[in-house]
Tab-separated table of C-alpha atoms in Angstrom:
chain	number	residue	atom	x	y	z
A	44	UNK	CA	-83.770	-87.763	-208.618
A	45	UNK	CA	-83.790	-90.874	-210.810
A	46	UNK	CA	-80.993	-93.381	-211.000
A	47	UNK	CA	-79.681	-93.706	-214.559
A	48	UNK	CA	-76.593	-95.771	-213.821
A	49	UNK	CA	-76.592	-98.915	-215.973
A	50	UNK	CA	-75.185	-102.324	-215.143
A	51	UNK	CA	-74.772	-105.346	-217.336
A	52	UNK	CA	-77.897	-107.475	-216.941
A	53	UNK	CA	-76.914	-110.975	-215.951
A	54	UNK	CA	-79.831	-113.367	-215.934
A	55	UNK	CA	-79.417	-115.841	-213.094
A	56	UNK	CA	-81.604	-118.909	-212.952
A	57	UNK	CA	-81.850	-119.847	-209.322
A	58	UNK	CA	-84.380	-122.422	-208.240
A	59	UNK	CA	-85.148	-123.892	-204.873
A	60	UNK	CA	-84.062	-127.346	-206.006
A	61	UNK	CA	-81.037	-126.538	-208.203
A	62	UNK	CA	-78.310	-123.959	-207.791
A	63	UNK	CA	-74.882	-124.579	-209.317
A	64	UNK	CA	-72.372	-123.088	-211.784
A	65	UNK	CA	-72.636	-124.181	-215.413
A	66	UNK	CA	-69.945	-126.870	-215.228
A	67	UNK	CA	-67.084	-128.316	-213.191
A	68	UNK	CA	-64.547	-126.021	-214.869
A	69	UNK	CA	-66.527	-123.025	-213.635
A	70	UNK	CA	-66.583	-124.494	-210.125
A	71	UNK	CA	-62.810	-125.023	-210.151
A	72	UNK	CA	-62.172	-121.591	-211.623
A	73	UNK	CA	-64.419	-119.844	-209.094
A	74	UNK	CA	-62.759	-121.682	-206.203
A	75	UNK	CA	-59.259	-120.794	-207.474
A	76	UNK	CA	-60.177	-117.113	-207.822
A	77	UNK	CA	-61.747	-117.103	-204.367
A	78	UNK	CA	-58.669	-118.748	-202.781
A	79	UNK	CA	-56.331	-116.250	-204.494
A	80	UNK	CA	-58.403	-113.314	-203.275
A	81	UNK	CA	-58.362	-114.644	-199.731
A	82	UNK	CA	-54.597	-115.278	-199.863
A	83	UNK	CA	-53.861	-111.741	-201.124
A	84	UNK	CA	-56.043	-110.167	-198.447
A	85	UNK	CA	-54.542	-112.382	-195.753
A	86	UNK	CA	-51.021	-111.375	-196.870
A	87	UNK	CA	-51.975	-107.678	-196.820
A	88	UNK	CA	-53.276	-108.001	-193.286
A	89	UNK	CA	-50.135	-109.900	-192.258
A	90	UNK	CA	-47.803	-107.306	-193.844
A	91	UNK	CA	-49.690	-104.512	-192.148
A	92	UNK	CA	-49.424	-106.235	-188.774
A	93	UNK	CA	-45.662	-106.783	-189.219
A	94	UNK	CA	-45.173	-103.175	-190.182
A	95	UNK	CA	-46.989	-101.987	-187.060
A	96	UNK	CA	-44.842	-104.233	-184.875
A	97	UNK	CA	-41.585	-102.967	-186.392
A	98	UNK	CA	-42.633	-99.386	-185.822
A	99	UNK	CA	-43.352	-100.005	-182.156
A	100	UNK	CA	-40.553	-99.335	-179.687
A	101	UNK	CA	-39.286	-102.218	-177.529
A	102	UNK	CA	-40.011	-100.566	-174.241
A	103	UNK	CA	-43.636	-99.952	-175.263
A	104	UNK	CA	-43.967	-103.491	-176.618
A	105	UNK	CA	-43.345	-104.889	-173.151
A	106	UNK	CA	-45.502	-102.349	-171.340
A	107	UNK	CA	-48.359	-104.106	-169.414
A	108	UNK	CA	-50.800	-101.323	-170.309
A	109	UNK	CA	-50.072	-101.783	-173.992
A	110	UNK	CA	-50.533	-105.547	-173.712
A	111	UNK	CA	-53.850	-105.020	-171.916
A	112	UNK	CA	-54.997	-102.607	-174.638
A	113	UNK	CA	-54.089	-105.104	-177.392
A	114	UNK	CA	-55.993	-107.868	-175.574
A	115	UNK	CA	-59.044	-105.579	-175.254
A	116	UNK	CA	-59.003	-104.770	-178.997
A	117	UNK	CA	-58.738	-108.450	-179.921
A	118	UNK	CA	-61.685	-109.331	-177.671
A	119	UNK	CA	-63.748	-106.523	-179.258
A	120	UNK	CA	-63.020	-107.834	-182.743
A	121	UNK	CA	-64.085	-111.340	-181.740
A	122	UNK	CA	-67.283	-109.993	-180.180
A	123	UNK	CA	-68.085	-107.938	-183.293
A	124	UNK	CA	-67.620	-111.006	-185.463
A	125	UNK	CA	-69.993	-112.986	-183.254
A	126	UNK	CA	-72.675	-110.306	-183.406
A	127	UNK	CA	-72.426	-110.105	-187.198
A	128	UNK	CA	-73.688	-113.677	-187.452
A	129	UNK	CA	-77.245	-112.514	-186.657
A	130	UNK	CA	-77.696	-110.775	-190.008
A	131	UNK	CA	-81.424	-111.271	-190.568
A	132	UNK	CA	-84.100	-109.487	-188.521
A	133	UNK	CA	-85.589	-111.494	-185.662
A	134	UNK	CA	-88.982	-111.770	-187.381
A	135	UNK	CA	-87.520	-114.164	-189.934
A	136	UNK	CA	-86.358	-116.507	-187.155
A	137	UNK	CA	-83.264	-117.535	-189.127
A	138	UNK	CA	-79.570	-116.674	-189.073
A	139	UNK	CA	-76.735	-117.374	-191.420
A	140	UNK	CA	-73.928	-119.650	-190.297
A	141	UNK	CA	-70.789	-118.059	-188.856
A	142	UNK	CA	-68.752	-119.644	-191.664
A	143	UNK	CA	-70.800	-117.957	-194.411
A	144	UNK	CA	-70.658	-114.592	-192.644
A	145	UNK	CA	-66.887	-114.874	-192.173
A	146	UNK	CA	-66.423	-115.730	-195.851
A	147	UNK	CA	-68.654	-112.843	-196.905
A	148	UNK	CA	-66.708	-110.407	-194.726
A	149	UNK	CA	-63.365	-111.615	-196.025
A	150	UNK	CA	-64.367	-111.182	-199.646
A	151	UNK	CA	-65.848	-107.702	-199.229
A	152	UNK	CA	-63.587	-104.668	-199.718
A	153	UNK	CA	-64.224	-101.248	-198.228
A	154	UNK	CA	-65.067	-99.949	-201.699
A	155	UNK	CA	-67.923	-102.433	-202.198
A	156	UNK	CA	-71.411	-101.573	-201.002
A	157	UNK	CA	-73.481	-103.805	-198.740
A	158	UNK	CA	-75.860	-104.260	-201.659
A	159	UNK	CA	-73.170	-105.625	-203.970
A	160	UNK	CA	-71.761	-107.933	-201.308
A	161	UNK	CA	-75.141	-109.410	-200.482
A	162	UNK	CA	-76.654	-109.802	-203.926
A	163	UNK	CA	-73.554	-110.972	-205.761
A	164	UNK	CA	-72.318	-113.375	-203.128
A	165	UNK	CA	-75.422	-114.563	-201.284
A	166	UNK	CA	-77.894	-116.046	-203.741
A	167	UNK	CA	-78.180	-119.250	-201.724
A	168	UNK	CA	-78.916	-117.288	-198.575
A	169	UNK	CA	-81.594	-115.175	-200.260
A	170	UNK	CA	-83.154	-118.284	-201.815
A	171	UNK	CA	-83.213	-120.000	-198.437
A	172	UNK	CA	-85.043	-117.064	-196.868
A	173	UNK	CA	-87.556	-116.819	-199.712
A	174	UNK	CA	-88.203	-120.556	-199.315
A	175	UNK	CA	-88.805	-120.065	-195.614
A	176	UNK	CA	-91.221	-117.155	-196.146
A	177	UNK	CA	-93.081	-119.049	-198.885
A	178	UNK	CA	-93.454	-122.131	-196.703
A	179	UNK	CA	-94.537	-120.059	-193.708
A	180	UNK	CA	-97.295	-118.477	-195.825
A	181	UNK	CA	-98.367	-121.788	-197.350
A	182	UNK	CA	-97.556	-120.821	-200.955
A	183	UNK	CA	-97.759	-123.308	-203.809
A	184	UNK	CA	-95.519	-121.312	-206.150
A	185	UNK	CA	-93.497	-118.089	-206.016
A	186	UNK	CA	-91.414	-115.982	-208.397
A	187	UNK	CA	-89.230	-113.121	-207.146
A	188	UNK	CA	-87.167	-110.616	-209.130
A	189	UNK	CA	-84.768	-108.205	-207.420
A	190	UNK	CA	-83.750	-104.877	-208.936
A	191	UNK	CA	-80.701	-102.988	-207.662
A	192	UNK	CA	-79.546	-99.602	-208.870
A	193	UNK	CA	-81.968	-99.819	-211.791
A	194	UNK	CA	-80.968	-103.272	-213.069
A	195	UNK	CA	-82.199	-106.804	-212.450
A	196	UNK	CA	-79.750	-108.521	-210.086
A	197	UNK	CA	-81.494	-111.752	-209.113
A	198	UNK	CA	-84.299	-114.135	-210.025
A	199	UNK	CA	-85.661	-116.640	-207.496
A	200	UNK	CA	-88.306	-119.348	-207.647
A	201	UNK	CA	-90.090	-121.558	-205.167
A	202	UNK	CA	-92.473	-124.467	-205.449
A	203	UNK	CA	-94.750	-125.399	-208.293
A	204	UNK	CA	-96.244	-123.951	-211.455
A	205	UNK	CA	-98.575	-126.951	-211.409
A	206	UNK	CA	-98.820	-128.571	-207.996
A	207	UNK	CA	-96.664	-131.701	-207.694
A	208	UNK	CA	-96.188	-131.785	-211.482
A	209	UNK	CA	-94.199	-128.826	-212.826
A	210	UNK	CA	-91.600	-126.866	-210.855
A	211	UNK	CA	-91.705	-123.076	-211.003
A	212	UNK	CA	-89.056	-121.484	-213.252
A	213	UNK	CA	-88.041	-117.977	-214.320
A	214	UNK	CA	-90.023	-118.379	-217.544
A	215	UNK	CA	-93.428	-119.330	-216.141
A	216	UNK	CA	-96.246	-116.819	-216.582
A	217	UNK	CA	-98.596	-115.813	-213.766
A	218	UNK	CA	-101.847	-113.876	-213.930
A	219	UNK	CA	-100.921	-110.783	-211.917
A	220	UNK	CA	-104.424	-109.356	-211.364
A	221	UNK	CA	-104.538	-105.581	-210.753
A	222	UNK	CA	-100.893	-105.004	-211.652
A	223	UNK	CA	-102.447	-105.077	-215.132
A	224	UNK	CA	-103.439	-101.455	-214.490
A	225	UNK	CA	-99.789	-100.384	-214.713
A	226	UNK	CA	-99.602	-101.681	-218.287
A	227	UNK	CA	-102.883	-99.930	-219.135
A	228	UNK	CA	-101.260	-96.773	-217.771
A	229	UNK	CA	-98.137	-97.315	-219.891
A	230	UNK	CA	-100.312	-97.833	-222.989
A	231	UNK	CA	-102.100	-94.561	-222.216
A	232	UNK	CA	-98.781	-92.726	-221.939
A	233	UNK	CA	-97.581	-94.155	-225.258
A	234	UNK	CA	-100.727	-92.898	-227.014
A	235	UNK	CA	-100.369	-89.554	-225.230
A	236	UNK	CA	-96.800	-89.211	-226.491
A	237	UNK	CA	-97.959	-89.985	-230.032
A	238	UNK	CA	-100.628	-87.284	-229.830
A	239	UNK	CA	-103.463	-89.798	-230.236
A	240	UNK	CA	-105.119	-88.905	-226.927
A	241	UNK	CA	-105.278	-85.946	-224.557
A	242	UNK	CA	-105.357	-87.333	-221.026
A	243	UNK	CA	-107.068	-84.186	-219.707
A	244	UNK	CA	-109.822	-83.977	-222.313
A	245	UNK	CA	-113.274	-85.559	-222.036
A	246	UNK	CA	-113.496	-89.087	-223.409
A	247	UNK	CA	-116.928	-88.310	-224.888
A	248	UNK	CA	-115.477	-87.705	-228.338
A	249	UNK	CA	-113.780	-91.100	-228.365
A	250	UNK	CA	-117.065	-92.865	-227.587
A	251	UNK	CA	-119.140	-90.528	-229.747
A	252	UNK	CA	-121.695	-90.079	-226.986
A	253	UNK	CA	-122.347	-87.792	-224.034
A	254	UNK	CA	-120.180	-88.727	-221.074
A	255	UNK	CA	-120.634	-86.232	-218.255
A	256	UNK	CA	-121.385	-86.306	-214.554
A	257	UNK	CA	-124.628	-84.272	-214.380
A	258	UNK	CA	-123.751	-82.987	-210.923
A	259	UNK	CA	-120.570	-81.357	-212.281
A	260	UNK	CA	-121.183	-80.269	-215.883
A	261	UNK	CA	-117.909	-78.307	-216.017
A	262	UNK	CA	-115.693	-81.202	-214.859
A	263	UNK	CA	-115.011	-83.720	-217.645
A	264	UNK	CA	-114.484	-87.444	-217.326
A	265	UNK	CA	-110.901	-87.821	-218.540
A	266	UNK	CA	-108.275	-90.493	-219.047
A	267	UNK	CA	-106.265	-88.957	-216.204
A	268	UNK	CA	-109.045	-89.236	-213.636
A	269	UNK	CA	-109.829	-92.747	-214.856
A	270	UNK	CA	-106.167	-93.659	-214.270
A	271	UNK	CA	-106.180	-92.269	-210.713
A	272	UNK	CA	-109.585	-93.708	-209.704
A	273	UNK	CA	-111.360	-90.326	-209.374
A	274	UNK	CA	-113.648	-90.455	-212.440
A	275	UNK	CA	-116.813	-90.466	-210.269
A	276	UNK	CA	-118.105	-93.403	-212.340
A	277	UNK	CA	-119.724	-96.109	-210.239
A	278	UNK	CA	-117.596	-99.146	-209.426
A	279	UNK	CA	-119.687	-101.889	-210.982
A	280	UNK	CA	-118.983	-105.490	-210.106
A	281	UNK	CA	-117.637	-108.273	-212.281
A	282	UNK	CA	-121.102	-109.403	-213.315
A	283	UNK	CA	-121.756	-106.400	-215.549
A	284	UNK	CA	-121.317	-106.741	-219.295
A	285	UNK	CA	-118.091	-105.246	-220.641
A	286	UNK	CA	-119.032	-105.319	-224.304
A	287	UNK	CA	-119.064	-102.117	-226.317
A	288	UNK	CA	-122.814	-101.499	-226.575
A	289	UNK	CA	-123.394	-102.172	-222.864
A	290	UNK	CA	-120.579	-99.919	-221.698
A	291	UNK	CA	-121.601	-97.107	-224.060
A	292	UNK	CA	-125.204	-97.274	-222.912
A	293	UNK	CA	-124.141	-97.300	-219.246
A	294	UNK	CA	-122.313	-93.966	-219.671
A	295	UNK	CA	-125.725	-92.270	-219.714
A	296	UNK	CA	-126.259	-92.826	-216.000
A	297	UNK	CA	-123.286	-94.161	-214.040
A	298	UNK	CA	-122.105	-91.273	-211.850
A	299	UNK	CA	-121.830	-90.571	-208.155
A	300	UNK	CA	-122.420	-87.134	-206.609
A	301	UNK	CA	-118.668	-86.603	-206.201
A	302	UNK	CA	-116.561	-84.216	-208.278
A	303	UNK	CA	-114.567	-85.908	-211.077
A	304	UNK	CA	-110.815	-85.511	-210.627
A	305	UNK	CA	-111.042	-84.603	-206.949
A	306	UNK	CA	-109.508	-86.838	-204.291
A	307	UNK	CA	-112.902	-86.915	-202.567
A	308	UNK	CA	-114.168	-88.935	-205.547
A	309	UNK	CA	-111.517	-91.632	-205.110
A	310	UNK	CA	-112.861	-95.149	-205.410
A	311	UNK	CA	-110.704	-98.097	-206.477
A	312	UNK	CA	-112.439	-99.071	-209.668
A	313	UNK	CA	-111.897	-102.201	-211.756
A	314	UNK	CA	-114.883	-101.390	-213.951
A	315	UNK	CA	-113.398	-98.047	-214.968
A	316	UNK	CA	-110.086	-99.650	-215.952
A	317	UNK	CA	-111.912	-102.115	-218.169
A	318	UNK	CA	-113.709	-99.194	-219.812
A	319	UNK	CA	-110.417	-97.291	-219.991
A	320	UNK	CA	-108.758	-100.110	-221.912
A	321	UNK	CA	-111.625	-99.994	-224.395
A	322	UNK	CA	-111.345	-96.190	-224.599
A	323	UNK	CA	-107.648	-96.372	-225.497
A	324	UNK	CA	-108.275	-99.022	-228.146
A	325	UNK	CA	-111.074	-96.973	-229.705
A	326	UNK	CA	-108.861	-93.890	-229.816
A	327	UNK	CA	-105.953	-95.737	-231.430
A	328	UNK	CA	-108.013	-98.239	-233.432
A	329	UNK	CA	-105.541	-100.836	-232.204
A	330	UNK	CA	-105.505	-103.528	-229.514
A	331	UNK	CA	-103.584	-102.614	-226.365
A	332	UNK	CA	-101.575	-105.832	-226.670
A	333	UNK	CA	-100.472	-104.788	-230.161
A	334	UNK	CA	-99.451	-101.313	-228.988
A	335	UNK	CA	-97.460	-102.730	-226.072
A	336	UNK	CA	-95.949	-105.490	-228.220
A	337	UNK	CA	-94.563	-102.905	-230.634
A	338	UNK	CA	-93.319	-100.310	-228.183
A	339	UNK	CA	-92.571	-102.240	-224.964
A	340	UNK	CA	-92.677	-106.037	-225.170
A	341	UNK	CA	-90.627	-106.261	-228.353
A	342	UNK	CA	-87.773	-103.929	-227.317
A	343	UNK	CA	-87.630	-105.471	-223.818
A	344	UNK	CA	-87.981	-109.090	-224.996
A	345	UNK	CA	-91.149	-109.656	-222.949
A	346	UNK	CA	-93.778	-112.331	-223.466
A	347	UNK	CA	-96.974	-111.008	-221.887
A	348	UNK	CA	-100.612	-110.303	-222.719
A	349	UNK	CA	-103.811	-109.108	-221.032
A	350	UNK	CA	-105.443	-112.484	-221.720
A	351	UNK	CA	-103.357	-115.548	-220.885
A	352	UNK	CA	-104.245	-117.340	-224.102
A	353	UNK	CA	-102.626	-114.550	-226.128
A	354	UNK	CA	-99.070	-115.016	-224.831
A	355	UNK	CA	-96.596	-116.927	-226.986
A	356	UNK	CA	-95.662	-119.502	-224.353
A	357	UNK	CA	-99.073	-120.796	-223.323
A	358	UNK	CA	-97.388	-123.997	-222.094
A	359	UNK	CA	-95.778	-121.859	-219.370
A	360	UNK	CA	-99.023	-120.551	-217.827
A	361	UNK	CA	-99.192	-121.147	-214.067
A	362	UNK	CA	-102.243	-122.750	-212.459
A	363	UNK	CA	-103.712	-120.567	-209.694
A	364	UNK	CA	-104.510	-122.148	-206.310
A	365	UNK	CA	-106.245	-120.915	-203.186
A	366	UNK	CA	-104.759	-121.253	-199.702
A	367	UNK	CA	-106.167	-124.784	-199.383
A	368	UNK	CA	-104.471	-125.873	-202.628
A	369	UNK	CA	-107.762	-125.951	-204.501
A	370	UNK	CA	-107.543	-124.920	-208.160
A	371	UNK	CA	-108.947	-121.413	-208.717
A	372	UNK	CA	-107.963	-121.080	-212.377
A	373	UNK	CA	-106.254	-123.955	-214.187
A	374	UNK	CA	-103.573	-123.305	-216.778
A	375	UNK	CA	-105.717	-125.089	-219.333
A	376	UNK	CA	-108.663	-122.802	-218.660
A	377	UNK	CA	-106.537	-119.648	-218.642
A	378	UNK	CA	-105.059	-120.608	-222.010
A	379	UNK	CA	-108.533	-120.362	-223.568
A	380	UNK	CA	-108.898	-116.658	-222.669
A	381	UNK	CA	-108.370	-114.225	-225.565
A	382	UNK	CA	-108.950	-110.523	-226.126
A	383	UNK	CA	-111.190	-109.563	-229.025
A	384	UNK	CA	-109.460	-108.900	-232.324
A	385	UNK	CA	-111.672	-105.822	-232.753
A	386	UNK	CA	-110.282	-102.784	-230.873
A	387	UNK	CA	-112.709	-101.519	-228.228
A	388	UNK	CA	-115.129	-104.406	-228.638
A	389	UNK	CA	-114.818	-105.536	-225.026
A	390	UNK	CA	-112.805	-104.825	-221.884
A	391	UNK	CA	-112.869	-108.087	-219.948
A	392	UNK	CA	-109.170	-108.359	-219.156
A	393	UNK	CA	-107.745	-104.849	-218.726
A	394	UNK	CA	-108.314	-104.535	-214.975
A	395	UNK	CA	-106.645	-107.792	-214.002
A	396	UNK	CA	-105.875	-110.285	-216.744
A	397	UNK	CA	-102.223	-109.486	-217.486
A	398	UNK	CA	-100.162	-112.682	-217.586
A	399	UNK	CA	-96.400	-112.258	-217.269
A	400	UNK	CA	-93.305	-113.543	-215.437
A	401	UNK	CA	-91.569	-111.775	-212.547
A	402	UNK	CA	-88.489	-111.438	-214.751
A	403	UNK	CA	-90.421	-109.640	-217.502
A	404	UNK	CA	-92.338	-107.480	-215.028
A	405	UNK	CA	-89.011	-106.510	-213.446
A	406	UNK	CA	-87.947	-105.126	-216.827
A	407	UNK	CA	-90.966	-102.819	-216.651
A	408	UNK	CA	-89.887	-101.744	-213.158
A	409	UNK	CA	-86.350	-101.055	-214.417
A	410	UNK	CA	-87.781	-98.929	-217.207
A	411	UNK	CA	-89.859	-96.883	-214.758
A	412	UNK	CA	-87.069	-96.416	-212.231
A	413	UNK	CA	-84.714	-95.270	-215.003
A	414	UNK	CA	-87.099	-92.537	-216.198
A	415	UNK	CA	-88.476	-94.513	-219.106
A	416	UNK	CA	-85.182	-95.976	-220.304
A	417	UNK	CA	-84.190	-99.633	-220.487
A	418	UNK	CA	-80.687	-100.723	-221.480
A	419	UNK	CA	-80.129	-97.666	-223.653
A	420	UNK	CA	-83.618	-97.656	-225.185
A	421	UNK	CA	-86.015	-94.824	-224.329
A	422	UNK	CA	-89.327	-96.684	-224.011
A	423	UNK	CA	-91.325	-93.932	-222.298
A	424	UNK	CA	-90.498	-90.257	-222.029
A	425	UNK	CA	-89.397	-88.882	-218.669
A	426	UNK	CA	-92.541	-86.758	-218.674
A	427	UNK	CA	-94.740	-89.842	-219.048
A	428	UNK	CA	-93.074	-91.568	-216.093
A	429	UNK	CA	-93.528	-88.430	-213.994
A	430	UNK	CA	-97.236	-88.413	-214.885
A	431	UNK	CA	-97.609	-92.050	-213.830
A	432	UNK	CA	-95.884	-91.241	-210.532
A	433	UNK	CA	-97.764	-87.974	-209.930
A	434	UNK	CA	-99.899	-88.240	-206.786
A	435	UNK	CA	-102.575	-86.306	-204.971
A	436	UNK	CA	-101.207	-84.232	-202.098
A	437	UNK	CA	-103.686	-85.703	-199.625
A	438	UNK	CA	-103.188	-89.295	-198.475
A	439	UNK	CA	-105.832	-91.979	-198.544
A	440	UNK	CA	-107.049	-93.569	-195.319
A	441	UNK	CA	-104.309	-96.217	-195.372
A	442	UNK	CA	-101.542	-93.604	-195.614
A	443	UNK	CA	-100.823	-94.157	-199.309
A	444	UNK	CA	-100.900	-91.493	-202.008
A	445	UNK	CA	-102.774	-92.267	-205.212
A	446	UNK	CA	-100.753	-91.852	-208.381
A	447	UNK	CA	-101.628	-92.231	-212.051
A	448	UNK	CA	-101.991	-95.204	-211.540
A	449	UNK	CA	-98.948	-96.009	-209.386
A	450	UNK	CA	-99.336	-95.744	-205.610
A	451	UNK	CA	-96.779	-94.092	-203.310
A	452	UNK	CA	-96.187	-94.693	-199.622
A	453	UNK	CA	-93.582	-92.759	-197.625
A	454	UNK	CA	-91.444	-94.688	-195.154
A	455	UNK	CA	-92.395	-98.110	-196.530
A	456	UNK	CA	-89.792	-100.842	-195.866
A	457	UNK	CA	-87.489	-98.339	-194.200
A	458	UNK	CA	-87.046	-96.316	-197.392
A	459	UNK	CA	-87.848	-92.655	-197.936
A	460	UNK	CA	-90.760	-93.802	-200.067
A	461	UNK	CA	-91.837	-96.634	-202.372
A	462	UNK	CA	-93.929	-96.648	-205.542
A	463	UNK	CA	-95.899	-99.867	-205.887
A	464	UNK	CA	-98.990	-101.654	-207.104
A	465	UNK	CA	-100.554	-104.864	-205.853
A	466	UNK	CA	-102.640	-107.483	-207.603
A	467	UNK	CA	-104.784	-110.082	-205.828
A	468	UNK	CA	-107.321	-112.475	-207.346
A	469	UNK	CA	-108.052	-116.202	-207.617
A	470	UNK	CA	-105.374	-117.087	-205.058
A	471	UNK	CA	-102.667	-115.115	-206.857
A	472	UNK	CA	-101.151	-112.410	-204.621
A	473	UNK	CA	-98.627	-110.112	-206.240
A	474	UNK	CA	-96.714	-106.874	-205.757
A	475	UNK	CA	-94.349	-104.788	-207.877
A	476	UNK	CA	-92.473	-101.941	-206.207
A	477	UNK	CA	-89.456	-99.665	-206.437
A	478	UNK	CA	-87.527	-97.019	-204.538
A	479	UNK	CA	-87.150	-94.021	-206.889
A	480	UNK	CA	-84.173	-92.661	-204.934
A	481	UNK	CA	-81.931	-95.731	-205.023
A	482	UNK	CA	-83.228	-97.599	-208.055
A	483	UNK	CA	-83.939	-100.707	-205.966
A	484	UNK	CA	-87.088	-102.719	-206.568
A	485	UNK	CA	-88.829	-106.026	-205.960
A	486	UNK	CA	-91.372	-108.056	-207.932
A	487	UNK	CA	-93.196	-110.826	-206.060
A	488	UNK	CA	-95.672	-113.112	-207.852
A	489	UNK	CA	-97.332	-115.925	-205.899
A	490	UNK	CA	-100.097	-118.484	-205.882
A	491	UNK	CA	-101.670	-120.541	-203.089
A	492	UNK	CA	-100.522	-118.414	-200.145
A	493	UNK	CA	-102.656	-117.503	-197.130
A	494	UNK	CA	-105.067	-114.657	-197.929
A	495	UNK	CA	-104.117	-112.093	-195.288
A	496	UNK	CA	-103.105	-108.486	-195.895
A	497	UNK	CA	-101.181	-105.800	-194.032
A	498	UNK	CA	-100.569	-102.153	-194.880
A	499	UNK	CA	-102.000	-100.910	-198.186
A	500	UNK	CA	-103.577	-104.301	-198.914
A	501	UNK	CA	-100.173	-105.911	-199.496
A	502	UNK	CA	-100.596	-109.613	-198.732
A	503	UNK	CA	-98.445	-111.170	-196.010
A	504	UNK	CA	-96.285	-113.197	-198.389
A	505	UNK	CA	-95.493	-110.190	-200.594
A	506	UNK	CA	-94.951	-107.932	-197.586
A	507	UNK	CA	-92.591	-110.414	-195.914
A	508	UNK	CA	-90.480	-110.896	-199.056
A	509	UNK	CA	-90.451	-107.164	-199.836
A	510	UNK	CA	-89.389	-106.314	-196.294
A	511	UNK	CA	-86.592	-108.889	-196.342
A	512	UNK	CA	-85.231	-107.905	-199.776
A	513	UNK	CA	-85.352	-104.147	-199.209
A	514	UNK	CA	-83.555	-104.655	-195.902
A	515	UNK	CA	-80.690	-106.785	-197.207
A	516	UNK	CA	-80.009	-104.731	-200.354
A	517	UNK	CA	-80.049	-101.441	-198.470
């Protein structure tokens, strides 16, 4: 069941080097409110204690057994308070101070959830842990967006957009590699809703040529099986031409001996997503960026594009570094990349070129987790979101379930299950994810971190931050 509960979106700019209220009046006001809350709660506790004493008979008050019991309870409370200091898991090798834990406990009522207490009152603590994880993984720059109950609740940054020159901010744009496929999927769903495409019909008519696996003449190559990596089309490398004439000609002989649409034909396929982007543009006679700008980016106030040079804020493009701090793709070079103005002319950027901020990508996550709705606007239909989340019943070798094109993994990060997609290229390691049951989610965009992966090809830095965030907002 989806979470539709809405909260007011409060954008919070929190950087590693600067975290403060807007002005001194805000500081004074916040301190006064905090002191009043503490005083009221202290008085309530005091009144309750006095009431209990008055209701206790004198002979029991002086009873040694009663005194021993009271002493035992007090010692238990002290011990519980001491144990609560070790809030973070051992693998993070850090604990909060006893003062901060005591203050957090005092300001939390029984009606507030752990999630609210942590995210609303512990931005500094979260930032400190993200800094630690980023440093441990050797990152140059990091953006993190946290989603709780279907709304963005925190934005965090670490390090540099340009090494030793420009600090990372909420507004910087990072090339997110294969997360681009999620936006291709959203574009496909928008065209499907408008009746422009049929995701279960052969794409041959769109290309005006024969497109058919000769080994399975009754099983068409469709947009659906392109989205879920079971098209049976060969996974060509990056060196192959992605211009219209080359792709069209290649459709004559590009098939494996596996059945299209069957899980046995699964093969993660960047080439197919490039061709898919072209297919959608040919069907709509519009650029994917234009479709998304009208129906998604505009309503959600997002600045993003499949080619970095096509975003509005090209001065905010992040330089990509490898784990040795060598430049993989400079911001200047990325800003020269542009999609063709002719729909379907080429597909260079649809498998991995999307350039976007964690904040803007988190809006996409919020839309998905809220069944296509974002702040009262229905961006995608509920049916379209269900299609994107629909998975094969058989797992892949790594225990994940392939969706369309989202990926699902049960039990990930201690949740019942997580939908996610990764993106890794040119030193940029990224992950977007969400828990469909609780509405929680995390977006992690990075550059320059160590190139090591764990479960489901999620890089260490993304996995560490995901694990930490999902644990503390539980």
